[in-house]
Tab-separated table of C-alpha atoms and ligand atoms in Angstrom:
chain	number	residue	atom	x	y	z
A	1	MET	CA	-0.080	-0.124	0.181
A	2	THR	CA	1.275	3.452	-0.817
A	3	VAL	CA	0.048	6.217	1.499
A	4	THR	CA	1.488	9.380	0.001
A	5	GLY	CA	-0.348	11.306	-2.439
A	6	ALA	CA	-3.531	10.593	-4.524
A	7	LEU	CA	-3.206	8.592	-7.656
A	8	ASN	CA	-2.500	10.910	-10.743
A	9	SER	CA	-1.563	13.624	-8.300
A	10	THR	CA	1.231	15.477	-6.942
A	11	THR	CA	-0.927	16.896	-3.814
A	12	GLY	CA	-0.148	14.941	-0.780
A	13	THR	CA	-2.963	13.426	1.329
A	14	LEU	CA	-4.292	14.637	4.778
A	15	TYR	CA	-4.940	11.366	6.622
A	16	VAL	CA	-7.054	11.775	9.976
A	17	VAL	CA	-5.795	8.769	12.144
A	18	ALA	CA	-7.569	7.404	15.036
A	19	THR	CA	-5.187	6.514	17.936
A	20	PRO	CA	-6.181	4.187	21.082
A	21	ILE	CA	-8.117	5.347	24.042
A	22	GLY	CA	-6.244	3.584	26.440
A	23	ASN	CA	-5.385	0.071	25.182
A	24	LEU	CA	-2.536	0.420	22.721
A	25	ASP	CA	-3.590	-2.956	21.032
A	26	ASP	CA	-6.482	-0.998	19.445
A	27	MET	CA	-3.901	0.809	17.120
A	28	SER	CA	-4.696	-0.484	13.605
A	29	ALA	CA	-2.259	-1.946	11.384
A	30	ARG	CA	-3.286	0.590	8.831
A	31	ALA	CA	-2.926	3.447	11.176
A	32	LEU	CA	0.735	2.425	12.003
A	33	LYS	CA	1.469	1.999	8.324
A	34	VAL	CA	-0.006	5.581	7.634
A	35	LEU	CA	1.797	7.407	10.471
A	36	ALA	CA	5.326	5.483	9.438
A	37	ASP	CA	4.904	6.448	5.659
A	38	VAL	CA	3.654	10.179	5.867
A	39	ALA	CA	6.243	13.148	5.697
A	40	LEU	CA	4.827	14.795	8.758
A	41	ILE	CA	2.454	13.963	11.840
A	42	ALA	CA	0.127	16.766	12.858
A	43	ALA	CA	-0.429	16.119	16.645
A	44	GLU	CA	-2.522	17.737	19.188
A	45	ASP	CA	0.304	17.455	21.829
A	46	THR	CA	3.548	16.586	20.438
A	47	ARG	CA	4.998	15.589	23.815
A	48	HIS	CA	1.940	13.203	24.588
A	49	SER	CA	2.275	11.710	21.038
A	50	ILE	CA	5.945	11.148	20.803
A	51	ARG	CA	5.399	8.513	23.554
A	52	LEU	CA	2.634	6.662	21.373
A	53	LEU	CA	5.155	6.912	18.361
A	54	GLN	CA	8.240	5.681	20.366
A	55	HIS	CA	6.217	2.774	21.624
A	56	PHE	CA	5.337	1.565	17.902
A	57	GLY	CA	9.031	2.572	16.643
A	58	ILE	CA	7.738	5.365	14.376
A	59	GLU	CA	10.256	8.127	13.745
A	60	THR	CA	8.096	10.423	11.428
A	61	PRO	CA	8.602	14.202	12.273
A	62	LEU	CA	5.902	15.682	14.559
A	63	ALA	CA	4.500	19.247	14.549
A	64	ALA	CA	1.778	20.678	16.708
A	65	CYS	CA	-1.789	21.172	15.768
A	66	HIS	CA	-3.778	22.186	18.592
A	67	GLU	CA	-6.844	24.357	19.279
A	68	HIS	CA	-4.514	27.544	19.867
A	69	ASN	CA	-2.635	27.414	16.588
A	70	GLU	CA	-4.859	25.315	14.390
A	71	ARG	CA	-6.426	27.944	12.363
A	72	GLU	CA	-3.285	30.238	11.738
A	73	GLU	CA	-0.854	27.313	11.411
A	74	GLY	CA	-3.180	25.441	8.974
A	75	SER	CA	-1.905	27.122	6.058
A	76	ARG	CA	1.772	25.838	6.925
A	77	PHE	CA	0.439	22.058	6.788
A	78	ILE	CA	-1.618	22.938	3.571
A	79	THR	CA	1.674	24.288	1.939
A	80	ARG	CA	3.393	21.080	2.654
A	81	LEU	CA	0.306	19.262	1.378
A	82	LEU	CA	0.115	21.169	-1.801
A	83	ALA	CA	3.816	20.749	-2.344
A	84	GLY	CA	3.248	16.847	-2.376
A	85	ASP	CA	4.020	15.818	1.113
A	86	SER	CA	1.392	13.792	3.007
A	87	VAL	CA	0.458	14.521	6.587
A	88	ALA	CA	-1.425	12.498	9.198
A	89	LEU	CA	-3.406	14.512	11.861
A	90	ILE	CA	-3.578	12.735	15.362
A	91	SER	CA	-4.987	13.997	18.592
A	92	ASP	CA	-3.932	12.775	22.272
A	93	ALA	CA	-6.419	9.807	22.111
A	94	GLY	CA	-9.324	8.648	19.880
A	95	THR	CA	-10.628	10.158	16.776
A	96	PRO	CA	-9.252	13.760	15.678
A	97	LEU	CA	-12.141	16.247	15.501
A	98	ILE	CA	-14.380	14.456	17.906
A	99	SER	CA	-14.231	16.590	20.901
A	100	ASP	CA	-10.381	17.185	19.648
A	101	PRO	CA	-8.899	19.604	17.412
A	102	GLY	CA	-8.538	19.133	13.682
A	103	TYR	CA	-11.971	20.519	12.212
A	104	HIS	CA	-10.392	23.917	10.846
A	105	LEU	CA	-7.418	21.875	9.248
A	106	VAL	CA	-9.626	19.442	7.481
A	107	ARG	CA	-11.758	22.412	6.252
A	108	GLN	CA	-8.816	24.214	4.950
A	109	ALA	CA	-7.438	21.129	3.425
A	110	ARG	CA	-10.699	20.275	1.719
A	111	ALA	CA	-11.118	23.997	0.392
A	112	ALA	CA	-7.489	23.781	-0.924
A	113	GLY	CA	-8.452	20.614	-2.949
A	114	VAL	CA	-6.204	18.379	-0.711
A	115	PRO	CA	-7.562	14.724	-0.542
A	116	VAL	CA	-8.707	14.223	3.218
A	117	VAL	CA	-8.744	10.353	4.121
A	118	PRO	CA	-10.187	9.018	7.418
A	119	VAL	CA	-8.202	6.120	9.078
A	120	PRO	CA	-10.724	5.183	11.648
A	121	GLY	CA	-10.233	3.525	14.935
A	122	ALA	CA	-11.112	4.156	18.668
A	123	CYS	CA	-13.658	6.635	19.553
A	124	ALA	CA	-15.164	6.807	23.077
A	125	LEU	CA	-18.490	7.650	22.406
A	126	ILE	CA	-18.721	4.781	19.830
A	127	ALA	CA	-17.095	2.165	22.141
A	128	ALA	CA	-19.656	3.230	24.866
A	129	LEU	CA	-22.695	3.189	22.652
A	130	SER	CA	-21.521	-0.292	21.370
A	131	ALA	CA	-21.814	-1.954	24.596
A	132	ALA	CA	-24.340	0.151	26.230
A	133	GLY	CA	-27.573	-1.700	25.446
A	134	LEU	CA	-29.558	1.511	24.664
A	135	PRO	CA	-31.185	2.112	21.466
A	136	SER	CA	-28.451	2.509	19.078
A	137	ASP	CA	-30.126	2.944	15.685
A	138	ARG	CA	-30.512	6.982	16.443
A	139	PHE	CA	-28.187	8.796	18.812
A	140	ILE	CA	-26.903	12.275	19.386
A	141	PHE	CA	-23.631	13.278	20.755
A	142	GLU	CA	-23.613	16.523	22.879
A	143	GLY	CA	-19.764	16.449	23.665
A	144	PHE	CA	-18.814	18.270	26.922
A	145	LEU	CA	-21.434	19.970	28.752
A	146	PRO	CA	-20.903	23.489	30.261
A	147	ALA	CA	-18.819	23.478	33.363
A	148	LYS	CA	-20.968	25.319	35.581
A	149	THR	CA	-24.215	24.194	36.719
A	150	ALA	CA	-26.613	26.935	35.328
A	151	GLY	CA	-25.206	26.552	31.827
A	152	ARG	CA	-25.235	22.816	32.458
A	153	LYS	CA	-28.873	22.550	33.320
A	154	ALA	CA	-29.946	24.979	30.632
A	155	ARG	CA	-28.118	22.688	27.891
A	156	LEU	CA	-29.609	19.689	29.481
A	157	GLU	CA	-33.157	21.299	29.018
A	158	GLN	CA	-32.835	21.667	25.632
A	159	VAL	CA	-32.661	17.823	25.233
A	160	ARG	CA	-34.954	16.759	27.947
A	161	GLU	CA	-37.498	15.716	25.531
A	162	GLU	CA	-35.033	14.292	22.665
A	163	PRO	CA	-36.289	10.823	21.721
A	164	ARG	CA	-32.808	9.689	20.376
A	165	THR	CA	-30.210	8.149	22.797
A	166	LEU	CA	-27.977	10.982	24.229
A	167	ILE	CA	-24.152	10.862	24.671
A	168	PHE	CA	-22.022	13.111	26.737
A	169	TYR	CA	-18.402	13.517	27.491
A	170	GLU	CA	-17.523	14.416	30.958
A	171	ALA	CA	-14.351	15.337	33.183
A	172	PRO	CA	-13.996	13.203	36.301
A	173	HIS	CA	-14.001	16.053	38.688
A	174	ARG	CA	-17.379	17.096	37.365
A	175	ILE	CA	-19.084	13.735	37.014
A	176	LEU	CA	-21.093	13.730	40.270
A	177	GLU	CA	-22.282	17.372	39.637
A	178	CYS	CA	-23.193	16.345	36.187
A	179	LEU	CA	-25.267	13.339	37.181
A	180	GLN	CA	-26.990	15.160	40.015
A	181	ASP	CA	-28.137	17.725	37.259
A	182	MET	CA	-28.989	15.066	34.896
A	183	GLU	CA	-31.194	13.501	37.727
A	184	GLN	CA	-33.034	16.762	38.302
A	185	VAL	CA	-33.615	17.565	34.506
A	186	PHE	CA	-34.211	13.847	32.964
A	187	GLY	CA	-35.879	12.550	36.311
A	188	PRO	CA	-34.944	9.720	38.510
A	189	GLU	CA	-36.086	7.008	36.460
A	190	ARG	CA	-34.486	7.545	33.160
A	191	PRO	CA	-32.209	4.864	32.172
A	192	ALA	CA	-28.618	5.793	31.823
A	193	LEU	CA	-25.182	4.388	31.507
A	194	LEU	CA	-21.597	5.331	32.863
A	195	ALA	CA	-18.992	3.979	30.758
A	196	ARG	CA	-15.560	4.616	32.702
A	197	GLU	CA	-11.925	4.081	31.555
A	198	LEU	CA	-13.024	2.083	28.400
A	199	THR	CA	-10.339	-0.297	27.132
A	200	LYS	CA	-8.154	0.261	30.317
A	201	THR	CA	-7.441	-1.964	33.385
A	202	PHE	CA	-10.415	-0.357	35.429
A	203	GLU	CA	-12.998	-0.324	32.675
A	204	THR	CA	-16.478	-0.137	33.967
A	205	LEU	CA	-19.830	0.024	32.400
A	206	LYS	CA	-22.778	0.698	34.679
A	207	GLY	CA	-26.363	0.996	33.497
A	208	LEU	CA	-28.913	2.071	35.951
A	209	PRO	CA	-31.867	4.480	36.323
A	210	MET	CA	-30.658	7.951	36.527
A	211	ALA	CA	-31.217	8.404	40.643
A	212	GLU	CA	-29.423	5.033	41.195
A	213	LEU	CA	-26.511	5.706	38.732
A	214	ARG	CA	-25.951	9.051	40.675
A	215	ALA	CA	-25.989	7.261	43.973
A	216	PHE	CA	-23.544	4.698	42.830
A	217	VAL	CA	-21.261	7.199	41.850
A	218	GLU	CA	-21.655	9.271	44.964
A	219	GLY	CA	-21.254	6.306	47.118
A	220	ASP	CA	-17.722	5.234	45.458
A	221	SER	CA	-15.076	7.971	44.876
A	222	ASN	CA	-13.277	5.449	42.597
A	223	GLN	CA	-16.094	5.930	40.179
A	224	GLN	CA	-15.207	9.789	40.213
A	225	ARG	CA	-11.852	9.171	38.762
A	226	GLY	CA	-10.691	8.385	35.040
A	227	GLU	CA	-12.302	9.214	31.810
A	228	CYS	CA	-15.950	8.823	31.302
A	229	VAL	CA	-18.964	8.791	28.827
A	230	VAL	CA	-22.449	9.181	29.993
A	231	LEU	CA	-25.085	7.798	27.977
A	232	VAL	CA	-28.976	8.676	28.625
A	233	ALA	CA	-31.903	6.770	27.161
A	234	GLY	CA	-34.015	9.255	24.870
A	235	TRP	CA	-37.259	10.657	25.962
A	236	THR	CA	-40.528	8.557	25.586
A	237	ALA	CA	-43.794	10.166	26.387
A	238	PRO	CA	-45.529	8.402	29.060
A	239	GLU	CA	-48.894	7.139	28.091
A	240	SER	CA	-50.839	9.683	30.027
A	241	ASP	CA	-49.083	12.647	28.179
A	242	GLU	CA	-50.019	11.281	24.813
A	243	ALA	CA	-53.366	12.922	25.034
A	244	VAL	CA	-51.970	16.277	26.421
A	245	SER	CA	-49.126	17.071	24.343
A	246	THR	CA	-49.377	20.712	23.538
A	247	GLU	CA	-49.620	20.157	19.595
A	248	VAL	CA	-52.303	17.468	19.815
A	249	LEU	CA	-54.231	19.816	22.112
A	250	ARG	CA	-53.829	22.506	19.734
A	251	ILE	CA	-55.401	20.504	17.021
A	252	LEU	CA	-57.934	19.165	18.975
A	253	ASP	CA	-58.931	22.657	20.139
A	254	LEU	CA	-59.251	23.952	16.521
A	255	LEU	CA	-61.308	21.157	15.393
A	256	LEU	CA	-63.725	21.370	18.383
A	257	LYS	CA	-64.390	25.017	17.328
A	258	GLU	CA	-65.727	23.728	13.835
A	259	MET	CA	-67.408	20.248	14.616
A	260	PRO	CA	-69.151	18.068	17.111
A	261	LEU	CA	-67.078	16.492	19.715
A	262	LYS	CA	-66.927	12.824	18.250
A	263	ARG	CA	-66.032	13.941	14.830
A	264	ALA	CA	-63.456	16.209	16.192
A	265	ALA	CA	-61.680	13.451	18.241
A	266	ALA	CA	-61.632	11.177	15.106
A	267	LEU	CA	-60.193	13.851	12.921
A	268	ALA	CA	-57.661	14.691	15.422
A	269	ALA	CA	-56.702	11.231	15.914
A	270	GLU	CA	-55.982	10.683	12.178
A	271	ILE	CA	-54.020	13.844	12.020
A	272	THR	CA	-51.887	13.211	14.936
A	273	GLY	CA	-51.765	9.448	15.235
A	274	VAL	CA	-52.983	9.546	18.896
A	275	ARG	CA	-55.568	7.070	19.993
A	276	LYS	CA	-59.068	8.268	19.158
A	277	ASN	CA	-60.642	7.056	22.425
A	278	LEU	CA	-57.968	8.972	24.342
A	279	LEU	CA	-58.688	12.199	22.375
A	280	TYR	CA	-62.357	11.662	22.902
A	281	GLN	CA	-61.962	11.456	26.691
A	282	VAL	CA	-59.835	14.712	26.676
A	283	ALA	CA	-62.410	16.294	24.634
A	284	LEU	CA	-65.108	15.399	26.974
A	285	GLU	CA	-62.816	16.674	30.037
A	286	LYS	CA	-62.459	20.015	28.029
A	287	GLN	CA	-66.202	20.378	27.817
A	288	LYS	CA	-66.695	20.021	31.549
A	289	VAL	CA	-64.306	22.784	32.184
B	301	SAM	N1	-11.276	12.125	20.440
B	301	SAM	C1	-11.772	11.450	21.582
B	301	SAM	C2	-12.650	10.335	21.078
B	301	SAM	O1	-12.492	9.818	19.863
B	301	SAM	O2	-13.421	9.764	21.965
B	301	SAM	C3	-12.081	12.114	22.584
B	301	SAM	C4	-11.425	13.364	23.246
B	301	SAM	S1	-12.081	14.276	24.424
B	301	SAM	C5	-10.761	15.440	24.499
B	301	SAM	C6	-11.732	13.254	25.856
B	301	SAM	C7	-12.925	12.844	26.404
B	301	SAM	O3	-13.357	11.624	25.780
B	301	SAM	C8	-12.918	12.300	27.885
B	301	SAM	O4	-12.909	13.519	28.781
B	301	SAM	C9	-13.826	11.272	28.148
B	301	SAM	O5	-15.187	12.004	28.325
B	301	SAM	C10	-13.920	10.593	26.681
B	301	SAM	N2	-13.040	9.433	26.780
B	301	SAM	C11	-11.679	9.394	26.186
B	301	SAM	N3	-11.157	8.278	26.429
B	301	SAM	C12	-12.058	7.545	27.224
B	301	SAM	C13	-11.846	6.171	27.686
B	301	SAM	N4	-10.903	5.621	27.708
B	301	SAM	N5	-13.112	6.052	28.621
B	301	SAM	C14	-14.134	6.641	28.605
B	301	SAM	N6	-14.163	7.883	28.086
B	301	SAM	C15	-13.220	8.458	27.294
């Protein structure tokens, strides 16, 4: 396999290379080959990455590409790429750009017509989701929540009724406060899972209703250490809420103004998909008021 340059082109390729999130055995053979073959490795923290590269006997030169210099220094990498050198982008752990630097460099490269090739591998959110047993067909990744309670709760409120599985990254020194806020916003019964120290010696995946998960972490200071991902089941409307959602009520109200109760309930059921009998009961209640 040749990794430098695209076919029929003198332009180099920007490889976006995932590295392990703990267990070095998760480094892929392809990632190792790319890192050894490129002219330059753009790394979030060169001191951190040098250890990884030394472990695998890779001697490719490193250059810093972190959130503070990425926009300004991106052009340096683009110049190298346009001159024909291939560059690999790595972050401290996992997949670059996923709560890590790289977005601006990738944008600049694509804008300059440089081929950008992903070399996939470890990613904490995907590893956690793959073993969580929560619905995985649709999910949203919220990254890191704001550090202060007010901001965090405001953000959580925005996704309180999100039906897809929610995934958050959190720092260990904030995990307890974060779970406390989640319990308040999502309620004590919402299924949740803490995925801690994935792929490492003290890997823990604990799935519990939100209040029990908060209590579990509160009662064991070891659970407040290490790296963690929090997953929360999406919102499901309680049966009794089916009839009283604001939108359904609005439709029912409009129809009740125009036609008899029974017909309004039937038509509202057809429009909204809510059971006709429930809407009939709600309409009856409304008439009593
Ligand atoms: N780019 C990385 C990825 O692909 O997952 C994420 C980098 S972000 C700066 C670091 C956060 O990812 C941590 O605070 C934690 O929330 C999560 N994380 C990284 N490694 C992890 C691990 N081994 N176990 C659990 N969470 C991890």
